[in-house]
Amino acid sequence: MRKPSFLAVLLFALTAGAQAAPPGEFAGVNPKDLQPSPEAGAVDLAERLVWTRSARNTELGVLPGKYTAHGQDAQGRYFLATSPAFAFYMRSVRGQYLLARGGVLLPHAPTARARFFFVQDDRVKTGKTLEEAMAHTPDEPAAVPLLDALLNWASQGHLVALAEIDDDALNERLRAAFAAR
């Protein structure tokens, strides 16, 4: 079975994300631009937190696990999952699940909405169900054409913050879990 190239995974992620987020609401962040977080907090998230966009037939979420303060910028603090490493997931409009490294962006402003983010990487888990994606071992990147390799090199490790979560109850749960850290 042919392994998906980085470009194919990137296109899938952006296509699925575009269906989940209104236009113009992506935020790309170079990890070199992040400042250390003043509190080196860690969060043990006990439950899966899910944002369903039924009008777009998509779902974004984070899995239970340990999240650490990865850094901060003007937008807020980034909490990256460390165990399990692949803790951010999205369900595309076609029902395919994609699992990647990622976490939660908690804004500094107390009334601002949180966002989920993922780390741009060429190692993702996929499956027809979330359980299948979780059990999947990420494939090693296949040999890629030059353009693929350049795109991979240029964006490797960048954070992609998705749309602001417009579910007030979920925002309250995210703040309760991450704000005190």
Coordinates of C-alpha atoms in Angstrom, one line a residue:
M1 CA 0.0 0.0 0.0
R2 CA 1.4 3.4 -1.0
K3 CA 2.1 5.7 1.9
P4 CA 0.6 9.2 1.7
S5 CA 3.0 11.9 1.0
F6 CA 3.3 15.0 3.1
L7 CA 1.6 17.1 0.5
A8 CA -1.4 14.7 0.5
V9 CA -1.6 14.8 4.3
L10 CA -1.3 18.6 4.3
L11 CA -4.0 19.0 1.6
F12 CA -6.3 16.6 3.6
A13 CA -5.7 18.5 6.8
L14 CA -6.3 21.9 5.3
T15 CA -9.3 20.7 3.4
A16 CA -10.9 19.1 6.5
G17 CA -9.9 22.1 8.5
A18 CA -11.4 24.5 5.9
Q19 CA -14.6 22.7 6.3
A20 CA -14.5 23.0 10.0
A21 CA -13.4 26.7 10.2
P22 CA -14.9 29.8 8.7
P23 CA -12.7 31.4 6.0
G24 CA -9.8 33.4 7.4
E25 CA -9.8 31.9 10.8
F26 CA -6.6 29.9 10.6
A27 CA -3.6 31.1 12.5
G28 CA -0.2 29.8 11.6
V29 CA 2.5 30.1 14.3
N30 CA 6.2 29.5 14.0
P31 CA 7.3 27.9 17.2
K32 CA 10.4 30.1 17.3
D33 CA 8.0 33.1 17.8
L34 CA 6.6 31.6 21.0
Q35 CA 7.8 32.9 24.4
P36 CA 8.3 30.7 27.4
S37 CA 5.1 30.4 29.4
P38 CA 5.5 32.1 32.8
E39 CA 3.9 29.2 34.5
A40 CA 5.3 25.8 33.5
G41 CA 2.0 24.2 34.0
A42 CA 0.8 20.7 33.2
V43 CA -2.8 19.6 32.8
D44 CA -4.0 16.0 33.2
L45 CA -7.1 16.1 31.1
A46 CA -9.5 13.3 32.1
E47 CA -12.0 13.5 29.3
R48 CA -12.2 13.9 25.6
L49 CA -13.3 17.4 24.6
V50 CA -15.2 17.7 21.4
W51 CA -16.4 20.5 19.2
T52 CA -19.0 19.4 16.6
R53 CA -19.8 21.6 13.7
S54 CA -22.9 19.9 12.5
A55 CA -23.6 22.4 9.7
R56 CA -20.3 21.4 8.2
N57 CA -20.4 17.7 9.3
T58 CA -17.0 18.0 11.0
E59 CA -15.7 17.4 14.5
L60 CA -12.5 18.7 16.2
G61 CA -11.3 17.5 19.6
V62 CA -8.6 16.6 22.0
L63 CA -8.1 13.3 23.7
P64 CA -7.6 12.7 27.5
G65 CA -3.9 12.8 28.5
K66 CA -1.2 15.1 29.8
Y67 CA -0.8 18.6 28.3
T68 CA 2.1 20.9 29.1
A69 CA 2.5 24.7 28.6
H70 CA 4.4 24.8 25.3
G71 CA 4.7 28.5 25.1
Q72 CA 2.8 31.7 24.5
D73 CA 2.3 34.6 22.2
A74 CA 0.0 37.6 21.9
Q75 CA -2.9 35.3 21.3
G76 CA -2.5 33.1 24.4
R77 CA -0.9 30.0 25.9
Y78 CA -0.4 26.8 23.9
F79 CA -0.9 23.6 25.8
L80 CA 0.6 20.7 23.8
A81 CA -0.3 17.1 24.5
T82 CA 2.7 15.0 25.6
S83 CA 1.0 11.8 26.5
P84 CA -0.4 10.6 24.2
A85 CA 1.6 12.6 21.7
F86 CA -1.1 12.2 19.0
A87 CA -4.0 13.9 20.9
F88 CA -5.6 16.4 18.5
Y89 CA -8.1 14.9 16.1
M90 CA -10.5 16.0 13.4
R91 CA -13.2 14.2 11.6
S92 CA -13.5 15.3 8.0
V93 CA -16.7 15.9 6.0
R94 CA -16.1 12.4 4.5
G95 CA -16.0 10.8 8.0
Q96 CA -12.2 10.1 7.9
Y97 CA -10.4 10.6 11.2
L98 CA -7.0 12.3 11.3
L99 CA -5.0 12.2 14.6
A100 CA -2.0 14.5 15.0
R101 CA 0.2 16.2 17.6
G102 CA -1.6 19.2 19.0
G103 CA -3.5 20.7 21.8
V104 CA -5.4 23.7 23.1
L105 CA -4.7 27.5 22.6
L106 CA -6.1 29.3 25.6
P107 CA -6.4 33.0 25.0
H108 CA -5.1 35.5 27.5
A109 CA -8.4 37.5 27.5
P110 CA -10.9 35.8 29.8
T111 CA -13.8 36.3 27.4
A112 CA -11.9 35.3 24.2
R113 CA -12.7 31.9 22.7
A114 CA -10.3 29.0 22.9
R115 CA -8.9 27.2 19.8
F116 CA -7.6 23.7 19.0
F117 CA -4.3 23.6 17.2
F118 CA -2.2 20.9 15.6
V119 CA 1.5 20.7 14.8
Q120 CA 2.4 20.6 11.1
D121 CA 4.1 17.3 10.7
D122 CA 4.2 14.5 8.2
R123 CA 3.4 11.8 10.7
V124 CA -0.3 11.5 11.3
K125 CA -2.6 8.7 12.2
T126 CA -5.7 8.1 10.1
G127 CA -8.7 5.7 10.3
K128 CA -12.4 5.3 9.5
T129 CA -13.2 5.6 13.2
L130 CA -11.4 7.5 16.0
E131 CA -10.5 4.1 17.6
E132 CA -9.0 2.9 14.3
A133 CA -7.0 6.1 14.0
M134 CA -5.8 5.9 17.6
A135 CA -4.5 2.3 17.1
H136 CA -2.8 3.2 13.8
T137 CA 1.0 3.4 13.8
P138 CA 2.0 6.5 11.8
D139 CA 3.8 5.6 8.7
E140 CA 7.3 6.8 8.0
P141 CA 7.2 9.5 5.4
A142 CA 7.6 8.1 2.0
A143 CA 10.2 9.4 -0.5
V144 CA 8.7 12.6 -1.6
P145 CA 9.2 14.8 -4.7
L146 CA 11.2 17.9 -4.3
L147 CA 8.3 20.3 -3.9
D148 CA 6.9 18.0 -1.2
A149 CA 10.2 18.0 0.6
L150 CA 10.6 21.8 0.5
L151 CA 7.1 22.3 1.9
N152 CA 7.8 19.8 4.6
W153 CA 11.1 21.5 5.5
A154 CA 9.6 25.0 5.5
S155 CA 6.6 24.2 7.7
Q156 CA 7.8 21.4 9.9
G157 CA 6.9 22.0 13.5
H158 CA 4.7 25.1 12.9
L159 CA 1.5 25.3 14.9
V160 CA -1.9 25.7 13.1
A161 CA -4.6 27.2 15.3
L162 CA -8.0 26.5 14.0
A163 CA -11.2 28.5 14.3
E164 CA -12.3 30.0 17.5
I165 CA -14.6 27.5 19.3
D166 CA -18.1 29.0 19.3
D167 CA -19.5 26.6 21.8
D168 CA -19.8 28.4 25.2
A169 CA -20.1 25.3 27.3
L170 CA -17.0 23.8 25.7
N171 CA -15.1 27.0 26.2
E172 CA -16.0 26.9 29.9
R173 CA -14.8 23.4 30.2
L174 CA -11.5 24.3 28.4
R175 CA -11.0 27.3 30.7
A176 CA -11.8 25.1 33.8
A177 CA -9.2 22.5 32.7
F178 CA -6.4 24.8 31.4
A179 CA -6.7 28.3 32.9
A180 CA -5.5 27.5 36.4
R181 CA -2.3 26.0 35.1

